[in-house]
């Protein structure tokens, strides 16, 4: 082997060694980059999960405060204001009897109004108290609320249940009812509707609640950030329920909730 051949062989060997070193270096860089990316993704996921947990905790705290406030208002209506109306009604009857006015049309009408007011206050207090809602259940609570709107002549209502009802956890029952209640409240305040239909559709592994009014509707691009709508959406997220609210000007508003069976 000549001197030139030795030099050429050494040069080729050097190239091979340098190539292997470069390849090893690239592999190390790739491995380090891959490890860095995995750690970065893990960190981002942990951060997002922490943010989500924080948001859920804030939302849950807000809902708990709202529920406690509604519960206190319900008790106040039932125990204090209801009691005052009962006393006023009794005093009016005693006054009428003592003055021989019990058959006067005006007094009879006032007595009827006081009695009706007392009944409505008691009905309202039931739907504000979460203990009563969980006791009588979601279907009965929605039915009571619709009957109350009918009695007050706000609008005509229809309520149907399809499928075999299944048990729903207490907290989820309250949240589902509050979403429907918020929707009904918005219908009364804004929709100018004459009729409202609510349907509960029970399937093997989920419940679908549909509510539709025939009101004036609204522009969702303008109204979608209202506190009532955000409140409904937040509550739905808390129980992992699908929430849809669609409205068309002069064609009414439609609510859809899909609750997955626990």
PDB file of C-alpha atoms in Angstrom:
ATOM      1  CA  UNK A   1       0.000   0.000   0.000  1.00  0.00           C
ATOM      2  CA  UNK A   2       1.477   3.316  -1.028  1.00  0.00           C
ATOM      3  CA  UNK A   3       1.810   6.444   1.122  1.00  0.00           C
ATOM      4  CA  UNK A   4      -0.998   8.108  -0.814  1.00  0.00           C
ATOM      5  CA  UNK A   5      -3.266   5.136  -0.174  1.00  0.00           C
ATOM      6  CA  UNK A   6      -2.558   5.418   3.561  1.00  0.00           C
ATOM      7  CA  UNK A   7      -3.387   9.108   3.534  1.00  0.00           C
ATOM      8  CA  UNK A   8      -6.599   8.437   1.577  1.00  0.00           C
ATOM      9  CA  UNK A   9      -7.609   5.658   3.983  1.00  0.00           C
ATOM     10  CA  UNK A  10      -6.936   7.859   6.999  1.00  0.00           C
ATOM     11  CA  UNK A  11      -8.960  10.659   5.419  1.00  0.00           C
ATOM     12  CA  UNK A  12     -11.877   8.324   4.745  1.00  0.00           C
ATOM     13  CA  UNK A  13     -11.701   7.025   8.299  1.00  0.00           C
ATOM     14  CA  UNK A  14     -11.673  10.594   9.583  1.00  0.00           C
ATOM     15  CA  UNK A  15     -14.738  11.393   7.504  1.00  0.00           C
ATOM     16  CA  UNK A  16     -16.530   8.312   8.839  1.00  0.00           C
ATOM     17  CA  UNK A  17     -15.621   9.170  12.435  1.00  0.00           C
ATOM     18  CA  UNK A  18     -16.702  12.798  11.967  1.00  0.00           C
ATOM     19  CA  UNK A  19     -19.949  11.642  10.362  1.00  0.00           C
ATOM     20  CA  UNK A  20     -20.642   9.273  13.245  1.00  0.00           C
ATOM     21  CA  UNK A  21     -19.836  11.998  15.770  1.00  0.00           C
ATOM     22  CA  UNK A  22     -22.090  14.436  13.908  1.00  0.00           C
ATOM     23  CA  UNK A  23     -24.850  11.829  13.685  1.00  0.00           C
ATOM     24  CA  UNK A  24     -24.531  11.079  17.392  1.00  0.00           C
ATOM     25  CA  UNK A  25     -24.604  14.801  18.126  1.00  0.00           C
ATOM     26  CA  UNK A  26     -27.747  15.227  16.007  1.00  0.00           C
ATOM     27  CA  UNK A  27     -29.382  12.277  17.727  1.00  0.00           C
ATOM     28  CA  UNK A  28     -28.580  13.775  21.123  1.00  0.00           C
ATOM     29  CA  UNK A  29     -30.050  17.097  20.006  1.00  0.00           C
ATOM     30  CA  UNK A  30     -33.178  15.333  18.715  1.00  0.00           C
ATOM     31  CA  UNK A  31     -33.548  13.359  21.946  1.00  0.00           C
ATOM     32  CA  UNK A  32     -33.028  16.469  24.075  1.00  0.00           C
ATOM     33  CA  UNK A  33     -35.480  18.417  21.916  1.00  0.00           C
ATOM     34  CA  UNK A  34     -38.015  15.603  22.193  1.00  0.00           C
ATOM     35  CA  UNK A  35     -37.607  15.484  25.980  1.00  0.00           C
ATOM     36  CA  UNK A  36     -37.894  19.277  26.135  1.00  0.00           C
ATOM     37  CA  UNK A  37     -41.050  19.233  24.006  1.00  0.00           C
ATOM     38  CA  UNK A  38     -42.627  16.514  26.145  1.00  0.00           C
ATOM     39  CA  UNK A  39     -41.838  18.457  29.315  1.00  0.00           C
ATOM     40  CA  UNK A  40     -43.114  21.638  27.718  1.00  0.00           C
ATOM     41  CA  UNK A  41     -46.368  19.948  26.662  1.00  0.00           C
ATOM     42  CA  UNK A  42     -46.700  18.401  30.117  1.00  0.00           C
ATOM     43  CA  UNK A  43     -46.147  21.790  31.742  1.00  0.00           C
ATOM     44  CA  UNK A  44     -48.684  23.460  29.434  1.00  0.00           C
ATOM     45  CA  UNK A  45     -51.228  20.716  30.134  1.00  0.00           C
ATOM     46  CA  UNK A  46     -50.663  20.991  33.881  1.00  0.00           C
ATOM     47  CA  UNK A  47     -50.981  24.776  33.680  1.00  0.00           C
ATOM     48  CA  UNK A  48     -54.184  24.537  31.627  1.00  0.00           C
ATOM     49  CA  UNK A  49     -55.594  21.953  34.030  1.00  0.00           C
ATOM     50  CA  UNK A  50     -54.741  24.203  36.961  1.00  0.00           C
ATOM     51  CA  UNK A  51     -56.415  27.166  35.244  1.00  0.00           C
ATOM     52  CA  UNK A  52     -59.456  25.025  34.447  1.00  0.00           C
ATOM     53  CA  UNK A  53     -59.665  23.749  38.036  1.00  0.00           C
ATOM     54  CA  UNK A  54     -59.372  27.321  39.296  1.00  0.00           C
ATOM     55  CA  UNK A  55     -62.105  28.529  36.932  1.00  0.00           C
ATOM     56  CA  UNK A  56     -64.335  25.611  37.895  1.00  0.00           C
ATOM     57  CA  UNK A  57     -63.759  26.317  41.582  1.00  0.00           C
ATOM     58  CA  UNK A  58     -64.568  30.015  41.105  1.00  0.00           C
ATOM     59  CA  UNK A  59     -67.700  29.097  39.146  1.00  0.00           C
ATOM     60  CA  UNK A  60     -68.736  26.535  41.757  1.00  0.00           C
ATOM     61  CA  UNK A  61     -68.175  29.054  44.540  1.00  0.00           C
ATOM     62  CA  UNK A  62     -70.271  31.633  42.704  1.00  0.00           C
ATOM     63  CA  UNK A  63     -73.050  29.097  42.185  1.00  0.00           C
ATOM     64  CA  UNK A  64     -72.914  28.056  45.845  1.00  0.00           C
ATOM     65  CA  UNK A  65     -73.219  31.708  46.887  1.00  0.00           C
ATOM     66  CA  UNK A  66     -76.140  32.178  44.485  1.00  0.00           C
ATOM     67  CA  UNK A  67     -77.826  29.026  45.771  1.00  0.00           C
ATOM     68  CA  UNK A  68     -77.414  30.087  49.378  1.00  0.00           C
ATOM     69  CA  UNK A  69     -78.817  33.529  48.532  1.00  0.00           C
ATOM     70  CA  UNK A  70     -81.805  32.005  46.724  1.00  0.00           C
ATOM     71  CA  UNK A  71     -82.361  29.624  49.627  1.00  0.00           C
ATOM     72  CA  UNK A  72     -82.369  32.509  52.109  1.00  0.00           C
ATOM     73  CA  UNK A  73     -84.709  34.535  49.909  1.00  0.00           C
ATOM     74  CA  UNK A  74     -87.030  31.542  49.643  1.00  0.00           C
ATOM     75  CA  UNK A  75     -87.092  31.110  53.406  1.00  0.00           C
ATOM     76  CA  UNK A  76     -87.660  34.821  53.891  1.00  0.00           C
ATOM     77  CA  UNK A  77     -90.587  34.754  51.487  1.00  0.00           C
ATOM     78  CA  UNK A  78     -92.124  31.681  53.072  1.00  0.00           C
ATOM     79  CA  UNK A  79     -91.467  32.376  56.754  1.00  0.00           C
ATOM     80  CA  UNK A  80     -91.659  36.152  57.049  1.00  0.00           C
ATOM     81  CA  UNK A  81     -93.489  37.729  54.113  1.00  0.00           C
ATOM     82  CA  UNK A  82     -95.825  34.757  53.844  1.00  0.00           C
ATOM     83  CA  UNK A  83     -96.563  35.002  57.546  1.00  0.00           C
ATOM     84  CA  UNK A  84     -97.263  38.738  57.270  1.00  0.00           C
ATOM     85  CA  UNK A  85     -99.729  38.167  54.439  1.00  0.00           C
ATOM     86  CA  UNK A  86    -101.416  35.380  56.428  1.00  0.00           C
ATOM     87  CA  UNK A  87    -101.802  37.702  59.405  1.00  0.00           C
ATOM     88  CA  UNK A  88    -103.092  40.513  57.168  1.00  0.00           C
ATOM     89  CA  UNK A  89    -105.620  38.126  55.619  1.00  0.00           C
ATOM     90  CA  UNK A  90    -106.764  36.952  59.049  1.00  0.00           C
ATOM     91  CA  UNK A  91    -107.047  40.518  60.370  1.00  0.00           C
ATOM     92  CA  UNK A  92    -109.089  41.495  57.326  1.00  0.00           C
ATOM     93  CA  UNK A  93    -111.500  38.612  57.901  1.00  0.00           C
ATOM     94  CA  UNK A  94    -111.849  39.539  61.586  1.00  0.00           C
ATOM     95  CA  UNK A  95    -112.427  43.176  60.629  1.00  0.00           C
ATOM     96  CA  UNK A  96    -115.092  42.172  58.135  1.00  0.00           C
ATOM     97  CA  UNK A  97    -116.837  39.904  60.643  1.00  0.00           C
ATOM     98  CA  UNK A  98    -116.785  42.510  63.442  1.00  0.00           C
ATOM     99  CA  UNK A  99    -118.235  45.150  61.143  1.00  0.00           C
ATOM    100  CA  UNK A 100    -120.620  42.848  59.290  1.00  0.00           C
ATOM    101  CA  UNK A 101    -118.746  43.453  56.041  1.00  0.00           C
ATOM    102  CA  UNK A 102    -117.740  39.886  55.244  1.00  0.00           C
ATOM    103  CA  UNK A 103    -120.154  39.751  52.297  1.00  0.00           C
ATOM    104  CA  UNK A 104    -119.033  43.035  50.766  1.00  0.00           C
ATOM    105  CA  UNK A 105    -117.707  42.397  47.199  1.00  0.00           C
ATOM    106  CA  UNK A 106    -114.678  44.644  47.748  1.00  0.00           C
ATOM    107  CA  UNK A 107    -113.667  42.851  50.916  1.00  0.00           C
ATOM    108  CA  UNK A 108    -114.175  39.441  49.331  1.00  0.00           C
ATOM    109  CA  UNK A 109    -112.009  40.463  46.380  1.00  0.00           C
ATOM    110  CA  UNK A 110    -109.230  41.767  48.635  1.00  0.00           C
ATOM    111  CA  UNK A 111    -109.332  38.557  50.646  1.00  0.00           C
ATOM    112  CA  UNK A 112    -109.054  36.508  47.475  1.00  0.00           C
ATOM    113  CA  UNK A 113    -106.094  38.596  46.277  1.00  0.00           C
ATOM    114  CA  UNK A 114    -104.301  38.140  49.594  1.00  0.00           C
ATOM    115  CA  UNK A 115    -104.930  34.399  49.476  1.00  0.00           C
ATOM    116  CA  UNK A 116    -103.680  34.187  45.892  1.00  0.00           C
ATOM    117  CA  UNK A 117    -100.605  36.255  46.764  1.00  0.00           C
ATOM    118  CA  UNK A 118     -99.840  33.936  49.654  1.00  0.00           C
ATOM    119  CA  UNK A 119    -100.150  30.876  47.401  1.00  0.00           C
ATOM    120  CA  UNK A 120     -97.836  32.378  44.787  1.00  0.00           C
ATOM    121  CA  UNK A 121     -95.261  33.397  47.378  1.00  0.00           C
ATOM    122  CA  UNK A 122     -95.216  29.874  48.775  1.00  0.00           C
ATOM    123  CA  UNK A 123     -94.919  28.408  45.270  1.00  0.00           C
ATOM    124  CA  UNK A 124     -92.052  30.784  44.444  1.00  0.00           C
ATOM    125  CA  UNK A 125     -90.281  30.030  47.719  1.00  0.00           C
ATOM    126  CA  UNK A 126     -90.311  26.314  46.860  1.00  0.00           C
ATOM    127  CA  UNK A 127     -88.499  26.919  43.588  1.00  0.00           C
ATOM    128  CA  UNK A 128     -85.894  29.075  45.310  1.00  0.00           C
ATOM    129  CA  UNK A 129     -85.102  26.518  47.996  1.00  0.00           C
ATOM    130  CA  UNK A 130     -82.712  23.845  46.733  1.00  0.00           C
ATOM    131  CA  UNK A 131     -83.713  21.449  49.524  1.00  0.00           C
ATOM    132  CA  UNK A 132     -87.251  21.330  48.176  1.00  0.00           C
ATOM    133  CA  UNK A 133     -86.026  21.022  44.574  1.00  0.00           C
ATOM    134  CA  UNK A 134     -83.931  17.962  45.394  1.00  0.00           C
ATOM    135  CA  UNK A 135     -86.776  16.503  47.453  1.00  0.00           C
ATOM    136  CA  UNK A 136     -89.457  16.684  44.755  1.00  0.00           C
ATOM    137  CA  UNK A 137     -87.094  16.137  41.811  1.00  0.00           C
ATOM    138  CA  UNK A 138     -86.287  17.867  38.534  1.00  0.00           C
ATOM    139  CA  UNK A 139     -89.463  16.962  36.635  1.00  0.00           C
ATOM    140  CA  UNK A 140     -91.814  18.136  39.372  1.00  0.00           C
ATOM    141  CA  UNK A 141     -89.812  21.339  39.947  1.00  0.00           C
ATOM    142  CA  UNK A 142     -90.010  22.285  36.262  1.00  0.00           C
ATOM    143  CA  UNK A 143     -93.698  21.401  36.194  1.00  0.00           C
ATOM    144  CA  UNK A 144     -94.370  23.586  39.257  1.00  0.00           C
ATOM    145  CA  UNK A 145     -92.535  26.518  37.696  1.00  0.00           C
ATOM    146  CA  UNK A 146     -94.508  26.230  34.458  1.00  0.00           C
ATOM    147  CA  UNK A 147     -97.784  25.947  36.393  1.00  0.00           C
ATOM    148  CA  UNK A 148     -96.875  29.086  38.307  1.00  0.00           C
ATOM    149  CA  UNK A 149     -96.327  30.992  35.052  1.00  0.00           C
ATOM    150  CA  UNK A 150     -99.685  29.720  33.801  1.00  0.00           C
ATOM    151  CA  UNK A 151    -101.494  30.861  36.968  1.00  0.00           C
ATOM    152  CA  UNK A 152     -99.943  34.307  36.697  1.00  0.00           C
ATOM    153  CA  UNK A 153    -101.122  34.419  33.063  1.00  0.00           C
ATOM    154  CA  UNK A 154     -97.652  35.199  31.750  1.00  0.00           C
ATOM    155  CA  UNK A 155     -97.949  32.690  28.899  1.00  0.00           C
ATOM    156  CA  UNK A 156     -99.353  29.325  27.904  1.00  0.00           C
ATOM    157  CA  UNK A 157     -97.096  26.382  28.616  1.00  0.00           C
ATOM    158  CA  UNK A 158     -96.761  22.742  27.598  1.00  0.00           C
ATOM    159  CA  UNK A 159     -94.652  20.144  29.382  1.00  0.00           C
ATOM    160  CA  UNK A 160     -93.942  16.623  28.165  1.00  0.00           C
ATOM    161  CA  UNK A 161     -91.720  13.789  29.386  1.00  0.00           C
ATOM    162  CA  UNK A 162     -90.564  10.986  27.107  1.00  0.00           C
ATOM    163  CA  UNK A 163     -88.645   7.861  28.032  1.00  0.00           C
ATOM    164  CA  UNK A 164     -87.959   6.290  31.420  1.00  0.00           C
ATOM    165  CA  UNK A 165     -86.723   8.870  33.978  1.00  0.00           C
ATOM    166  CA  UNK A 166     -83.526   7.952  35.819  1.00  0.00           C
ATOM    167  CA  UNK A 167     -82.053   9.201  39.074  1.00  0.00           C
ATOM    168  CA  UNK A 168     -80.007  12.411  38.895  1.00  0.00           C
ATOM    169  CA  UNK A 169     -77.576  13.474  41.663  1.00  0.00           C
ATOM    170  CA  UNK A 170     -78.872  16.249  43.922  1.00  0.00           C
ATOM    171  CA  UNK A 171     -76.319  18.888  42.906  1.00  0.00           C
ATOM    172  CA  UNK A 172     -76.868  18.176  39.208  1.00  0.00           C
ATOM    173  CA  UNK A 173     -80.647  18.333  39.712  1.00  0.00           C
ATOM    174  CA  UNK A 174     -80.363  21.826  41.189  1.00  0.00           C
ATOM    175  CA  UNK A 175     -78.043  23.050  38.419  1.00  0.00           C
ATOM    176  CA  UNK A 176     -80.255  21.675  35.637  1.00  0.00           C
ATOM    177  CA  UNK A 177     -83.322  23.282  37.188  1.00  0.00           C
ATOM    178  CA  UNK A 178     -81.555  26.625  37.628  1.00  0.00           C
ATOM    179  CA  UNK A 179     -80.597  26.632  33.930  1.00  0.00           C
ATOM    180  CA  UNK A 180     -84.214  26.016  32.923  1.00  0.00           C
ATOM    181  CA  UNK A 181     -85.413  28.566  35.492  1.00  0.00           C
ATOM    182  CA  UNK A 182     -83.003  31.190  34.113  1.00  0.00           C
ATOM    183  CA  UNK A 183     -84.283  30.514  30.600  1.00  0.00           C
ATOM    184  CA  UNK A 184     -87.902  30.877  31.749  1.00  0.00           C
ATOM    185  CA  UNK A 185     -87.049  34.113  33.523  1.00  0.00           C
ATOM    186  CA  UNK A 186     -85.482  35.515  30.343  1.00  0.00           C
ATOM    187  CA  UNK A 187     -88.551  34.478  28.346  1.00  0.00           C
ATOM    188  CA  UNK A 188     -90.811  36.379  30.736  1.00  0.00           C
ATOM    189  CA  UNK A 189     -88.609  39.478  30.827  1.00  0.00           C
ATOM    190  CA  UNK A 190     -87.558  39.795  27.203  1.00  0.00           C
ATOM    191  CA  UNK A 191     -89.224  37.400  24.748  1.00  0.00           C
ATOM    192  CA  UNK A 192     -92.782  38.815  24.635  1.00  0.00           C
ATOM    193  CA  UNK A 193     -93.860  35.232  24.011  1.00  0.00           C
ATOM    194  CA  UNK A 194     -97.376  33.871  24.240  1.00  0.00           C
ATOM    195  CA  UNK A 195     -96.456  30.188  24.550  1.00  0.00           C
ATOM    196  CA  UNK A 196     -93.611  28.041  25.793  1.00  0.00           C
ATOM    197  CA  UNK A 197     -92.957  24.329  25.377  1.00  0.00           C
ATOM    198  CA  UNK A 198     -90.584  22.258  27.525  1.00  0.00           C
ATOM    199  CA  UNK A 199     -89.686  18.635  26.833  1.00  0.00           C
ATOM    200  CA  UNK A 200     -87.596  16.180  28.847  1.00  0.00           C
ATOM    201  CA  UNK A 201     -86.330  13.284  26.734  1.00  0.00           C
ATOM    202  CA  UNK A 202     -84.810  10.418  28.740  1.00  0.00           C
ATOM    203  CA  UNK A 203     -82.529   7.952  26.944  1.00  0.00           C
ATOM    204  CA  UNK A 204     -80.514   5.062  28.353  1.00  0.00           C
ATOM    205  CA  UNK A 205     -77.404   7.145  29.035  1.00  0.00           C
ATOM    206  CA  UNK A 206     -78.457  10.781  28.770  1.00  0.00           C
ATOM    207  CA  UNK A 207     -81.209  13.308  29.355  1.00  0.00           C
ATOM    208  CA  UNK A 208     -82.076  15.975  26.821  1.00  0.00           C
ATOM    209  CA  UNK A 209     -84.039  19.047  27.896  1.00  0.00           C
ATOM    210  CA  UNK A 210     -85.569  21.182  25.157  1.00  0.00           C
ATOM    211  CA  UNK A 211     -87.366  24.490  25.671  1.00  0.00           C
ATOM    212  CA  UNK A 212     -88.830  26.648  22.899  1.00  0.00           C
ATOM    213  CA  UNK A 213     -90.748  29.925  22.996  1.00  0.00           C
ATOM    214  CA  UNK A 214     -92.555  31.791  20.235  1.00  0.00           C
ATOM    215  CA  UNK A 215     -91.239  35.212  21.207  1.00  0.00           C
ATOM    216  CA  UNK A 216     -89.437  37.952  19.356  1.00  0.00           C
ATOM    217  CA  UNK A 217     -86.016  36.323  19.649  1.00  0.00           C
ATOM    218  CA  UNK A 218     -82.771  38.281  19.790  1.00  0.00           C
ATOM    219  CA  UNK A 219     -79.509  38.897  17.974  1.00  0.00           C
ATOM    220  CA  UNK A 220     -77.067  36.385  19.485  1.00  0.00           C
ATOM    221  CA  UNK A 221     -74.014  38.351  18.334  1.00  0.00           C
ATOM    222  CA  UNK A 222     -75.161  41.232  20.532  1.00  0.00           C
ATOM    223  CA  UNK A 223     -76.760  39.444  23.487  1.00  0.00           C
ATOM    224  CA  UNK A 224     -74.538  36.360  23.817  1.00  0.00           C
ATOM    225  CA  UNK A 225     -72.453  37.933  26.583  1.00  0.00           C
ATOM    226  CA  UNK A 226     -75.376  38.799  28.867  1.00  0.00           C
ATOM    227  CA  UNK A 227     -75.048  37.733  32.491  1.00  0.00           C
ATOM    228  CA  UNK A 228     -78.065  35.414  32.296  1.00  0.00           C
ATOM    229  CA  UNK A 229     -76.708  33.524  29.289  1.00  0.00           C
ATOM    230  CA  UNK A 230     -73.221  33.303  30.774  1.00  0.00           C
ATOM    231  CA  UNK A 231     -74.724  32.037  34.001  1.00  0.00           C
ATOM    232  CA  UNK A 232     -76.572  29.251  32.187  1.00  0.00           C
ATOM    233  CA  UNK A 233     -73.475  28.289  30.219  1.00  0.00           C
ATOM    234  CA  UNK A 234     -71.276  28.267  33.315  1.00  0.00           C
ATOM    235  CA  UNK A 235     -73.703  26.046  35.197  1.00  0.00           C
ATOM    236  CA  UNK A 236     -73.852  23.615  32.269  1.00  0.00           C
ATOM    237  CA  UNK A 237     -70.050  23.383  32.168  1.00  0.00           C
ATOM    238  CA  UNK A 238     -69.968  22.498  35.858  1.00  0.00           C
ATOM    239  CA  UNK A 239     -71.868  19.250  35.245  1.00  0.00           C
ATOM    240  CA  UNK A 240     -70.272  18.522  31.849  1.00  0.00           C
ATOM    241  CA  UNK A 241     -73.571  19.095  30.061  1.00  0.00           C
ATOM    242  CA  UNK A 242     -73.832  20.209  26.445  1.00  0.00           C
ATOM    243  CA  UNK A 243     -75.525  23.600  26.213  1.00  0.00           C
ATOM    244  CA  UNK A 244     -77.019  25.239  23.149  1.00  0.00           C
ATOM    245  CA  UNK A 245     -79.086  28.398  22.883  1.00  0.00           C
ATOM    246  CA  UNK A 246     -80.291  29.433  19.455  1.00  0.00           C
ATOM    247  CA  UNK A 247     -82.422  32.458  18.698  1.00  0.00           C
ATOM    248  CA  UNK A 248     -83.713  34.104  15.560  1.00  0.00           C
ATOM    249  CA  UNK A 249     -85.272  37.546  15.398  1.00  0.00           C
ATOM    250  CA  UNK A 250     -89.075  37.246  15.396  1.00  0.00           C
ATOM    251  CA  UNK A 251     -88.870  33.419  15.437  1.00  0.00           C
ATOM    252  CA  UNK A 252     -88.298  32.695  19.102  1.00  0.00           C
ATOM    253  CA  UNK A 253     -85.538  31.123  21.169  1.00  0.00           C
ATOM    254  CA  UNK A 254     -84.644  27.470  21.678  1.00  0.00           C
ATOM    255  CA  UNK A 255     -82.705  25.961  24.588  1.00  0.00           C
ATOM    256  CA  UNK A 256     -81.090  22.519  24.428  1.00  0.00           C
ATOM    257  CA  UNK A 257     -79.312  20.788  27.302  1.00  0.00           C
ATOM    258  CA  UNK A 258     -77.780  17.328  26.988  1.00  0.00           C
ATOM    259  CA  UNK A 259     -76.916  15.817  30.348  1.00  0.00           C
ATOM    260  CA  UNK A 260     -74.898  12.589  30.379  1.00  0.00           C
ATOM    261  CA  UNK A 261     -76.090  10.048  32.932  1.00  0.00           C
ATOM    262  CA  UNK A 262     -73.641   9.630  35.823  1.00  0.00           C
TER     263      UNK A 262
END
